[in-house]
Tab-separated table of N, CA and C in Angstrom:
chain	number	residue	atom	x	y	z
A	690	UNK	N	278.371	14.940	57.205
A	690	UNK	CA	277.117	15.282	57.799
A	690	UNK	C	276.628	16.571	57.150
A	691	UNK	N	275.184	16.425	56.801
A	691	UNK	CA	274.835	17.781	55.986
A	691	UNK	C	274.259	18.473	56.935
A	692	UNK	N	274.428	19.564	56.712
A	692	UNK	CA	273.546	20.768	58.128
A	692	UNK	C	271.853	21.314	57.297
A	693	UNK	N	271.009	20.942	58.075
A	693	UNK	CA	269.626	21.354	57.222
A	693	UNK	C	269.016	22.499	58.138
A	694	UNK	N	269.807	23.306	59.152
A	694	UNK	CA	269.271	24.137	59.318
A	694	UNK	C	269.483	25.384	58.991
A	695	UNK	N	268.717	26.239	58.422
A	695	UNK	CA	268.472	27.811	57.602
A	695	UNK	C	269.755	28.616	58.434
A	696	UNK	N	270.702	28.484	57.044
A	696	UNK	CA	271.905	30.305	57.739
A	696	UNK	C	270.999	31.297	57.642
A	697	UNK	N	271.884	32.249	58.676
A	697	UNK	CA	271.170	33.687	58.655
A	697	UNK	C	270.892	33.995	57.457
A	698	UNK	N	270.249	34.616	56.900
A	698	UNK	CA	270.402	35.492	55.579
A	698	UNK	C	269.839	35.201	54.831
A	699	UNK	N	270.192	33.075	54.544
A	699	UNK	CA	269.913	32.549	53.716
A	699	UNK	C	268.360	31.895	53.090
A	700	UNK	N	267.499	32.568	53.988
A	700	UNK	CA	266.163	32.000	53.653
A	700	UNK	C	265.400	32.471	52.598
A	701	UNK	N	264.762	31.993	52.207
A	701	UNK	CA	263.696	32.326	50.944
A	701	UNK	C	262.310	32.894	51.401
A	702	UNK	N	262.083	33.859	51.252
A	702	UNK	CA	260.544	34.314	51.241
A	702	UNK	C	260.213	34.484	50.156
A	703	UNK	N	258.324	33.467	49.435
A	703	UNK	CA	258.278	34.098	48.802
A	703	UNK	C	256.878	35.172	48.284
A	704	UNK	N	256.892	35.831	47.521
A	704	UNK	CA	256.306	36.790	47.589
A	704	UNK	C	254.740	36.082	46.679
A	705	UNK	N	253.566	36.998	46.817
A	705	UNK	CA	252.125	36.336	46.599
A	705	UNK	C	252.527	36.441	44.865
A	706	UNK	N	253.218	36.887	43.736
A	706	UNK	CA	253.078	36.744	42.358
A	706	UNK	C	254.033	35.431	42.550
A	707	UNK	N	254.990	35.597	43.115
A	707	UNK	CA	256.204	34.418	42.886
A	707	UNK	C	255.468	33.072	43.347
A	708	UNK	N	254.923	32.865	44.197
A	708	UNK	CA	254.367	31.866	44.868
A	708	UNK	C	253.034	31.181	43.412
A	709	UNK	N	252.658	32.671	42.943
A	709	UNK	CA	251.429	32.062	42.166
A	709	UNK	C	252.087	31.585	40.977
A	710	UNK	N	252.871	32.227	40.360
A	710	UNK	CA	253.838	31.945	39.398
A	710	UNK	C	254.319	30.728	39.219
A	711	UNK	N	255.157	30.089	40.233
A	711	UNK	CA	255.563	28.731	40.530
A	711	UNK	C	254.304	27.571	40.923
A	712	UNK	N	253.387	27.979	41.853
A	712	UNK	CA	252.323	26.626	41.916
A	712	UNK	C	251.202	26.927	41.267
A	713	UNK	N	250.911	28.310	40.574
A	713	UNK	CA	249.637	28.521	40.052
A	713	UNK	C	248.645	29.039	40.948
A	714	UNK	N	247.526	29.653	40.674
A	714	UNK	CA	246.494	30.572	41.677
A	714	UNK	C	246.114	29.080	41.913
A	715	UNK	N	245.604	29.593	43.437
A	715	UNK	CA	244.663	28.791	44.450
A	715	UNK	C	243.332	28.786	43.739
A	716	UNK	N	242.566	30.077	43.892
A	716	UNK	CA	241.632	29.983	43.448
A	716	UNK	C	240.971	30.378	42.055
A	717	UNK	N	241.929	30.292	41.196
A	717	UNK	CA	241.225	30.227	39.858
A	717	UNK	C	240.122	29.309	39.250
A	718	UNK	N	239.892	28.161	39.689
A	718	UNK	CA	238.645	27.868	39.251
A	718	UNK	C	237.372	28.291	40.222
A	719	UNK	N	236.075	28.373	39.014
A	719	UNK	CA	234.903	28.639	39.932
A	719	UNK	C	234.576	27.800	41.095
A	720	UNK	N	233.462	27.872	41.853
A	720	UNK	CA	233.103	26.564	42.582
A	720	UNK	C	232.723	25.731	41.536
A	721	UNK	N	232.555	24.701	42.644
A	721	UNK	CA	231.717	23.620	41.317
A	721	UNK	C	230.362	23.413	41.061
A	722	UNK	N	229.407	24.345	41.440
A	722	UNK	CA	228.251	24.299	41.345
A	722	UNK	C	228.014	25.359	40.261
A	723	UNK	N	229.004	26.310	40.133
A	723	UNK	CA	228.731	27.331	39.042
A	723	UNK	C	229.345	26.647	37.602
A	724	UNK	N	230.006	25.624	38.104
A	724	UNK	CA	230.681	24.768	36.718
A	724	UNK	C	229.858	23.968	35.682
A	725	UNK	N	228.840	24.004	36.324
A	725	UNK	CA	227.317	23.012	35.220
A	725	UNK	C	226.234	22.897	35.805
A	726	UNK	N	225.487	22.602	35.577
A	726	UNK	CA	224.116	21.897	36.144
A	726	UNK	C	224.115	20.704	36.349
A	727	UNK	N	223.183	20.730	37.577
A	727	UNK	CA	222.495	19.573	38.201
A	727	UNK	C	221.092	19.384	38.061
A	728	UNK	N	220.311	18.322	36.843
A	728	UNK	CA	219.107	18.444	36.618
A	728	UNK	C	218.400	17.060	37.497
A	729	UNK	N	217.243	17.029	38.602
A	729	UNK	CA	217.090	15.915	39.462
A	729	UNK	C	215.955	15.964	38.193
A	730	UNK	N	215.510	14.380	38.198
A	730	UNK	CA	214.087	14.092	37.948
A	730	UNK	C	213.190	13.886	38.480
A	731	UNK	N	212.237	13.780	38.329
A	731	UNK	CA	210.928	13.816	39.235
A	731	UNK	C	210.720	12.489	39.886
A	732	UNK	N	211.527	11.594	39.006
A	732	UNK	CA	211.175	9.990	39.716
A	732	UNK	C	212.214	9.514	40.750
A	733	UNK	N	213.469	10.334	40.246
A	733	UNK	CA	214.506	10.463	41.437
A	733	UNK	C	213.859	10.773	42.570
A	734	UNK	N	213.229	11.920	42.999
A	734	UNK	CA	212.361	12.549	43.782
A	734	UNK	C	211.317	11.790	44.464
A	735	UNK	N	210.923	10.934	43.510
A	735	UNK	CA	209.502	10.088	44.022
A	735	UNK	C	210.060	8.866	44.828
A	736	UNK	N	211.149	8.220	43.934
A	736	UNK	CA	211.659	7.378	44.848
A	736	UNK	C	212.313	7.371	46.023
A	737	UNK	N	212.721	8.408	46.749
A	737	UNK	CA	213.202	9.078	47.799
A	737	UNK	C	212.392	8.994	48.564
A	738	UNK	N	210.967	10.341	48.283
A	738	UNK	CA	209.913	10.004	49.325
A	738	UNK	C	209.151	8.720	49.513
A	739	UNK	N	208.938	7.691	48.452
A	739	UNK	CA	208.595	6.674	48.615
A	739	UNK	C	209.086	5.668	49.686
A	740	UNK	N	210.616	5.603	49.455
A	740	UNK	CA	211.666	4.779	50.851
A	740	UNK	C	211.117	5.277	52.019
A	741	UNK	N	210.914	6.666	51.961
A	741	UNK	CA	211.345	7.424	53.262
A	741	UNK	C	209.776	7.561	53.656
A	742	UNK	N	208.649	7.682	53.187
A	742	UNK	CA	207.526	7.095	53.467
A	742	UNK	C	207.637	5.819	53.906
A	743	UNK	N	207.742	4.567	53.422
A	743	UNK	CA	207.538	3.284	53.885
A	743	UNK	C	208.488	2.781	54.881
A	744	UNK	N	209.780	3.617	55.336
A	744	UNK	CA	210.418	3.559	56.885
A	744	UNK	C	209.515	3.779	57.946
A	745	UNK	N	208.074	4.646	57.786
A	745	UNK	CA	207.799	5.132	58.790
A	745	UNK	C	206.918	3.972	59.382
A	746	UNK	N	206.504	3.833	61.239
A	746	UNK	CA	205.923	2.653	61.182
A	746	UNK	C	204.537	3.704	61.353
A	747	UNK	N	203.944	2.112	60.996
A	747	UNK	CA	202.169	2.621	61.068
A	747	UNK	C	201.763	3.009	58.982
A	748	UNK	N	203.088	2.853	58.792
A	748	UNK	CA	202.106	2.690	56.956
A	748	UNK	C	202.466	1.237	56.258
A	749	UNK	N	201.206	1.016	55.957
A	749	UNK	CA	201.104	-0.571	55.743
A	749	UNK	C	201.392	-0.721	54.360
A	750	UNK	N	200.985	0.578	53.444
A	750	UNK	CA	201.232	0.527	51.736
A	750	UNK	C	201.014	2.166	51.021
A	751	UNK	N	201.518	1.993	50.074
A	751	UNK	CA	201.172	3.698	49.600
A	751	UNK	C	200.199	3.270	48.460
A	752	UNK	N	199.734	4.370	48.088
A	752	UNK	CA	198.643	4.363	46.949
A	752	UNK	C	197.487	4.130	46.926
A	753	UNK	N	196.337	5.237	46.306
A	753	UNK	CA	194.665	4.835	46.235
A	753	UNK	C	194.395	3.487	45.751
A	754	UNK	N	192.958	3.254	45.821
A	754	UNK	CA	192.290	1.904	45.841
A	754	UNK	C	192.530	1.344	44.436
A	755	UNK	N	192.475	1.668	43.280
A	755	UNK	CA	193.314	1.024	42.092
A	755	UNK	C	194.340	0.736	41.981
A	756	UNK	N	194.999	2.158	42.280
A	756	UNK	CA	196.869	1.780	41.866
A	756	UNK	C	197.049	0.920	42.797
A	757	UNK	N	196.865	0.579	44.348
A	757	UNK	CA	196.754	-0.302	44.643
A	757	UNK	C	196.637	-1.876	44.422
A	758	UNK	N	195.349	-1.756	43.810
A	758	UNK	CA	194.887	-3.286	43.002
A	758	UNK	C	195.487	-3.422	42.032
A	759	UNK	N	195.840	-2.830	40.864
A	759	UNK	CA	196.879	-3.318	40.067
A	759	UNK	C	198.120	-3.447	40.356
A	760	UNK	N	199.037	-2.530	41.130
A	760	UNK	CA	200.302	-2.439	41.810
A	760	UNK	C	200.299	-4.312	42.178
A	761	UNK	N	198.922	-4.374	43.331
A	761	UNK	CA	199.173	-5.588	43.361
A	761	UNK	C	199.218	-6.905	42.212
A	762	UNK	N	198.484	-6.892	41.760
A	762	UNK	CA	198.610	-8.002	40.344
A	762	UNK	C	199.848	-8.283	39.714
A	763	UNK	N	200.206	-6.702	39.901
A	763	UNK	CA	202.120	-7.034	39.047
A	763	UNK	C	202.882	-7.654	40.147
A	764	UNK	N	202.810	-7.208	41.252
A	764	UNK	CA	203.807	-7.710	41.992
A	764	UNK	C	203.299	-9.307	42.282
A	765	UNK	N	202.397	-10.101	42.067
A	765	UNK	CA	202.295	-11.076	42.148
A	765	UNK	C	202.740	-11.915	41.050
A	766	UNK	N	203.089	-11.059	39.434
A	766	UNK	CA	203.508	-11.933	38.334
A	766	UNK	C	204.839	-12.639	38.848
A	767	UNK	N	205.565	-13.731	38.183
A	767	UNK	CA	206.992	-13.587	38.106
A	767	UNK	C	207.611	-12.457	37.400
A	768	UNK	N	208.767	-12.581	38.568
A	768	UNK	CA	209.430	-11.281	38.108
A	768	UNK	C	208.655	-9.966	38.650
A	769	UNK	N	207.202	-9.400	39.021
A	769	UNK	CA	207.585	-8.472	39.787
A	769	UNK	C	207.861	-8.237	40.665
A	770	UNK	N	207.942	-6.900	40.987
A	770	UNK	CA	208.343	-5.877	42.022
A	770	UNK	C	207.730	-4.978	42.691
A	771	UNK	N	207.602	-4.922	43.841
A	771	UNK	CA	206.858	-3.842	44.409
A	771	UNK	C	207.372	-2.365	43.347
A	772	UNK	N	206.577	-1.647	43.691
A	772	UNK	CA	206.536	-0.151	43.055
A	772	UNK	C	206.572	0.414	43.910
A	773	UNK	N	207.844	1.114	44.009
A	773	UNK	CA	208.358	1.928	44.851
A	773	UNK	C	207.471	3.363	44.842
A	774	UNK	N	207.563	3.638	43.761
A	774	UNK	CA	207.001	5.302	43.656
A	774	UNK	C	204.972	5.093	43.534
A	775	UNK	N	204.688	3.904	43.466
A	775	UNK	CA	203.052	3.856	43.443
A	775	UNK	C	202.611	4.776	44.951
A	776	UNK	N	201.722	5.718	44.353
A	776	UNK	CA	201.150	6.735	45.663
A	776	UNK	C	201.847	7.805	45.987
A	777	UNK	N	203.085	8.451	45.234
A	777	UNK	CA	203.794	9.399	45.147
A	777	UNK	C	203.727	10.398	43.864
A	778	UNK	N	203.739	11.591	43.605
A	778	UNK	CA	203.694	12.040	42.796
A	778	UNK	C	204.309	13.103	43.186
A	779	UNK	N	205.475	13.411	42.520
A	779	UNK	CA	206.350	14.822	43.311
A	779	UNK	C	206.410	15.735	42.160
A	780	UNK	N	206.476	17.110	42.250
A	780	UNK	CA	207.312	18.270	41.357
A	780	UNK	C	208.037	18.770	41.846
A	781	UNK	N	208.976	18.777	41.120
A	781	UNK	CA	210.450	19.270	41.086
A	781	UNK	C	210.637	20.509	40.276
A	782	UNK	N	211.302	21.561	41.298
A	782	UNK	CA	211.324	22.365	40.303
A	782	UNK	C	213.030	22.860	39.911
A	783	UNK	N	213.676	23.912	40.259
A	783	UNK	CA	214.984	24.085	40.065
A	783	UNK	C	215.725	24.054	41.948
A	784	UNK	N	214.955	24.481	42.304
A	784	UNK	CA	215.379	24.702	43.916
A	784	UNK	C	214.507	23.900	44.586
A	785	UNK	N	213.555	23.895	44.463
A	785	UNK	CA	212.435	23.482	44.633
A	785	UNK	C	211.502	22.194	44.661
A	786	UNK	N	210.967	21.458	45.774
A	786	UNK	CA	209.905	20.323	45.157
A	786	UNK	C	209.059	20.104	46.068
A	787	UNK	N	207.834	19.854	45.840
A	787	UNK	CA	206.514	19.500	46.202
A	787	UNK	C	206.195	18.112	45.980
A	788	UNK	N	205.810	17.465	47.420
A	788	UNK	CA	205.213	15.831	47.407
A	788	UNK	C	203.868	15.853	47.850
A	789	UNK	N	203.173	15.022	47.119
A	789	UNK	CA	201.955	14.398	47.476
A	789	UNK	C	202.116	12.736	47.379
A	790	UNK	N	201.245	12.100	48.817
A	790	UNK	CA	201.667	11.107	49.126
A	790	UNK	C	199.884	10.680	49.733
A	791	UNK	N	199.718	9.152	49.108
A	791	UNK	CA	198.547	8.404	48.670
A	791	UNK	C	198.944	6.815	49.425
A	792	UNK	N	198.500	6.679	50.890
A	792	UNK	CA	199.068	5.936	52.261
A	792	UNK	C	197.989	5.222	52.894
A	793	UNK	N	198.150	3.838	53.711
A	793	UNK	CA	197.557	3.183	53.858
A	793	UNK	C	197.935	3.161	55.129
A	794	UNK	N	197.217	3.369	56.113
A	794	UNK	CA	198.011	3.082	57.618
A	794	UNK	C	197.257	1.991	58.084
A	795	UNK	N	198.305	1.521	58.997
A	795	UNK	CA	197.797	0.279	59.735
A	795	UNK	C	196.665	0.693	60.994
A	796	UNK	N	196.065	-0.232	61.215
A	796	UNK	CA	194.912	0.318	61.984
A	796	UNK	C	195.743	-0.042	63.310
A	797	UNK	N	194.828	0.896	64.449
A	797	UNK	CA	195.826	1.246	66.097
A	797	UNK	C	197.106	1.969	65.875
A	798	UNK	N	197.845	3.024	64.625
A	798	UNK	CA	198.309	3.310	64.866
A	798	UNK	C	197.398	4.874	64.789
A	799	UNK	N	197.664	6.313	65.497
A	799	UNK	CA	197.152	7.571	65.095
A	799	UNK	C	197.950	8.596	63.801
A	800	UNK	N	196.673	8.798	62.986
A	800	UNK	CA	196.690	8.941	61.885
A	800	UNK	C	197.268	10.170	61.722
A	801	UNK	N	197.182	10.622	62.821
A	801	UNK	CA	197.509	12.391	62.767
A	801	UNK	C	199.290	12.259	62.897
A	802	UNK	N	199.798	11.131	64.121
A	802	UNK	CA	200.906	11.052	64.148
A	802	UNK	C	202.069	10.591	63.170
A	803	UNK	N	201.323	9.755	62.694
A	803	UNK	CA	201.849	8.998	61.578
A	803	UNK	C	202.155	9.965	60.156
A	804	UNK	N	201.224	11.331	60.019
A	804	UNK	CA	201.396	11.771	59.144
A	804	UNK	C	202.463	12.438	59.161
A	805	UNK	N	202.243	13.532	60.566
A	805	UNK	CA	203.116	14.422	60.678
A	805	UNK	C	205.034	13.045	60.709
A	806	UNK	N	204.945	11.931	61.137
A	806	UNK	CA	206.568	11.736	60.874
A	806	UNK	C	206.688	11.171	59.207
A	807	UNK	N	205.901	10.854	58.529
A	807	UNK	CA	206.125	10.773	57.417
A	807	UNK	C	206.301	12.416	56.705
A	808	UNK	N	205.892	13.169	57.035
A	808	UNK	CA	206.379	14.905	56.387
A	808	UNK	C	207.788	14.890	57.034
A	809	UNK	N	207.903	14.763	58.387
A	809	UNK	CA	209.333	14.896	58.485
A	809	UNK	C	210.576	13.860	58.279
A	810	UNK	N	209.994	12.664	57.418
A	810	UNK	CA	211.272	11.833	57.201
A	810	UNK	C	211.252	12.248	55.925
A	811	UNK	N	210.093	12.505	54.919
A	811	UNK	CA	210.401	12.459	53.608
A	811	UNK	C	211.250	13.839	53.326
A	812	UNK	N	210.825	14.884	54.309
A	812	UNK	CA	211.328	15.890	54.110
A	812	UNK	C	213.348	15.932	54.103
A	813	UNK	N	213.335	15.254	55.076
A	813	UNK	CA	214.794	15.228	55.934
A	813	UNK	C	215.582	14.339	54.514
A	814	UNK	N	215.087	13.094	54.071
A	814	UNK	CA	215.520	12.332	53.027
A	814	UNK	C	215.083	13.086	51.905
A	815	UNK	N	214.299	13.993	51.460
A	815	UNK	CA	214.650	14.768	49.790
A	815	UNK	C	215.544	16.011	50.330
A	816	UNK	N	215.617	16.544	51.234
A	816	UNK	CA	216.397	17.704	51.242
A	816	UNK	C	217.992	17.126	51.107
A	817	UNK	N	218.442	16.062	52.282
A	817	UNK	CA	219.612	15.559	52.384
A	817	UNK	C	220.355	14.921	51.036
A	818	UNK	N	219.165	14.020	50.073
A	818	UNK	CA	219.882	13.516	48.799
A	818	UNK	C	220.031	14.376	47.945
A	819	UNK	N	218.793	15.265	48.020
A	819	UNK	CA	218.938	16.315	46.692
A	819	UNK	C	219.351	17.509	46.656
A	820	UNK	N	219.527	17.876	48.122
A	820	UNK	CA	219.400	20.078	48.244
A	820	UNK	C	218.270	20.458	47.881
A	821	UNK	N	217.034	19.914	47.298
A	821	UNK	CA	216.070	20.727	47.474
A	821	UNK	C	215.205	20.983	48.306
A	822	UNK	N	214.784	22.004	48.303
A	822	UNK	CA	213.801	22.558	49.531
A	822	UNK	C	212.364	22.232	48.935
A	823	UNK	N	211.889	21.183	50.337
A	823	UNK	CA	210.791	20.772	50.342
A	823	UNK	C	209.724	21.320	50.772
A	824	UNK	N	209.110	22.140	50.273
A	824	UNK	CA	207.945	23.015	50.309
A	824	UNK	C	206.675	22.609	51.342
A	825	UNK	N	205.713	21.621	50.750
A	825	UNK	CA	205.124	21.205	51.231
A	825	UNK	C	205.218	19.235	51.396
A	826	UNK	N	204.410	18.738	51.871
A	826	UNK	CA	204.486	17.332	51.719
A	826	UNK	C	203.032	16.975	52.359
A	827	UNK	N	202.056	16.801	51.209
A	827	UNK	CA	200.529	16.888	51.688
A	827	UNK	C	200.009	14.892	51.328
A	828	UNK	N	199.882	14.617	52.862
A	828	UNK	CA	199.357	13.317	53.007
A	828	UNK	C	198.079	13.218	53.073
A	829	UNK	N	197.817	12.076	52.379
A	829	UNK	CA	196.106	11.671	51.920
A	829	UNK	C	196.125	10.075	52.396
A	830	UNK	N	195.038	10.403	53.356
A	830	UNK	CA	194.990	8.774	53.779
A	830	UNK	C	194.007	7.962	53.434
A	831	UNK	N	194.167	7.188	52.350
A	831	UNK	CA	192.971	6.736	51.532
A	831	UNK	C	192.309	5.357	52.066
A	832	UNK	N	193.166	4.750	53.035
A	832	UNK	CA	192.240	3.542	53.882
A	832	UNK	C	193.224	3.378	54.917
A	833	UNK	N	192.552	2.702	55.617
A	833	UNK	CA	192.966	2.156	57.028
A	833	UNK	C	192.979	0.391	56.539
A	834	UNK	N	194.447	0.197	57.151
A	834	UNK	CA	194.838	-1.533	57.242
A	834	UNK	C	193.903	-2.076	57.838
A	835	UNK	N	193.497	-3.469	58.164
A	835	UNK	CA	192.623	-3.863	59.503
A	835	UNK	C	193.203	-5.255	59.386
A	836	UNK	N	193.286	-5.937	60.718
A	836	UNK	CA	193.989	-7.029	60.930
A	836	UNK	C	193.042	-8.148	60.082
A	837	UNK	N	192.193	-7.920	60.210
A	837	UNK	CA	191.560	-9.335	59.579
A	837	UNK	C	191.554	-9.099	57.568
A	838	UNK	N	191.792	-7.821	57.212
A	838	UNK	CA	192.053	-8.008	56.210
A	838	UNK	C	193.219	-8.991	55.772
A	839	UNK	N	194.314	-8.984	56.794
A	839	UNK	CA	195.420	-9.872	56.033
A	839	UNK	C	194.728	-11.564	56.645
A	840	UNK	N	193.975	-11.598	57.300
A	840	UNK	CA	193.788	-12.939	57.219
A	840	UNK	C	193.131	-13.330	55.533
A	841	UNK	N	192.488	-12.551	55.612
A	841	UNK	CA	191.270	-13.340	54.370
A	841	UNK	C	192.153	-13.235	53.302
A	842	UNK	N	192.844	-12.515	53.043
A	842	UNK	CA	194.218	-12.273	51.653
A	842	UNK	C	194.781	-13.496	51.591
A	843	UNK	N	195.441	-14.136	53.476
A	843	UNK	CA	196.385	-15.151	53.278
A	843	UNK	C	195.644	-16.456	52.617
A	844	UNK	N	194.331	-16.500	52.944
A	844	UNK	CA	193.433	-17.850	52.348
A	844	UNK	C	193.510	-17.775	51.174
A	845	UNK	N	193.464	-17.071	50.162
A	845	UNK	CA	193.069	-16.950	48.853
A	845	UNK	C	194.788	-17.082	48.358
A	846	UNK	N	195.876	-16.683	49.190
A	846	UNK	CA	197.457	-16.618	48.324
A	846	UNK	C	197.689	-18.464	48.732
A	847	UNK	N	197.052	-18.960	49.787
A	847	UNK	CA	197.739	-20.659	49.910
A	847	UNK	C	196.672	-21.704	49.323
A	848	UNK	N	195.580	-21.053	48.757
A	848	UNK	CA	194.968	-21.794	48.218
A	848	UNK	C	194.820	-22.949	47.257
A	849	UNK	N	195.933	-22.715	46.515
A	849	UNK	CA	196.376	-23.673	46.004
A	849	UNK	C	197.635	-23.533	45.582
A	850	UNK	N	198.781	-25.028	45.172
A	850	UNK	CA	200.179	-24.751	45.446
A	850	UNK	C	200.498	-25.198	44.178
């Protein structure tokens, strides 16, 4: 039977060089933010507020009355895709970024409300993905949805098969 508990006398202390000596300093490396850069892009940025714009309810589409109309045409080819970042335009700076946002709200919802939670989701989603501090976030509401617009759209998309 082996005995594993410490004789008098016999214990080891060891001292802060001996300790560093044998496992090496704790903290010899820098953090890791002083270790390189982190460069975001601006479309990284756009696509962020874009998601986090179109979570909110009461926006029916982003983007003025062209980018709009073409946005739409592509997404009707095969093969496209909605455009995420259409109606976004962000700057990014090192700490720093600024959104402007180009929104379509649905009609009966209030425009005032709708804005202010789109500043605070886009805000909450670029600060959280990126660390940067979101300055401003200035919404432009370039039309109002209206229910009978999507009727007359749906006649002209089943028109013929």
């Amino acid at each position: 039977m082996t005995d594993t508990a410490p004789h008098p006398g016999t214990e080891r202390h060891w001292s802060a060089d001996e300790a560093t000596a044998q496992h090496g300093p704790k903290h010899s490396l820098d953090a890791p933010d002083s270790r390189g850069r982190t460069t975001i892009a601006d479309t990284v940025a756009e696509k962020i507020a874009g998601m986090a714009t179109r979570e909110v309810p009461g926006i029916h589409n982003l983007g003025s009355g062209m980018a709009r109309t073409i946005g739409g045409v592509r997404e009707r080819m095969p093969g496209g895709q909605p455009s995420i970042t259409r109606g976004v335009h962000v700057e990014v700076g090192e700490h720093q970024t600024a959104v402007d946002l180009d929104v379509v709200v649905d009609y009966g919802f209030p425009i005032v409300d709708v804005a202010a939670d789109v500043r605070t989701n886009v805000i909450a989603a670029v600060e959280r993905m990126t660390g940067l501090e979101v300055v401003e976030v200035n919404v432009a509401v370039d039309d109002i949805h209206l229910p009978e617009d999507e009727d007359e759209g749906e006649g002209d998309e089943h028109r013929v098969e």
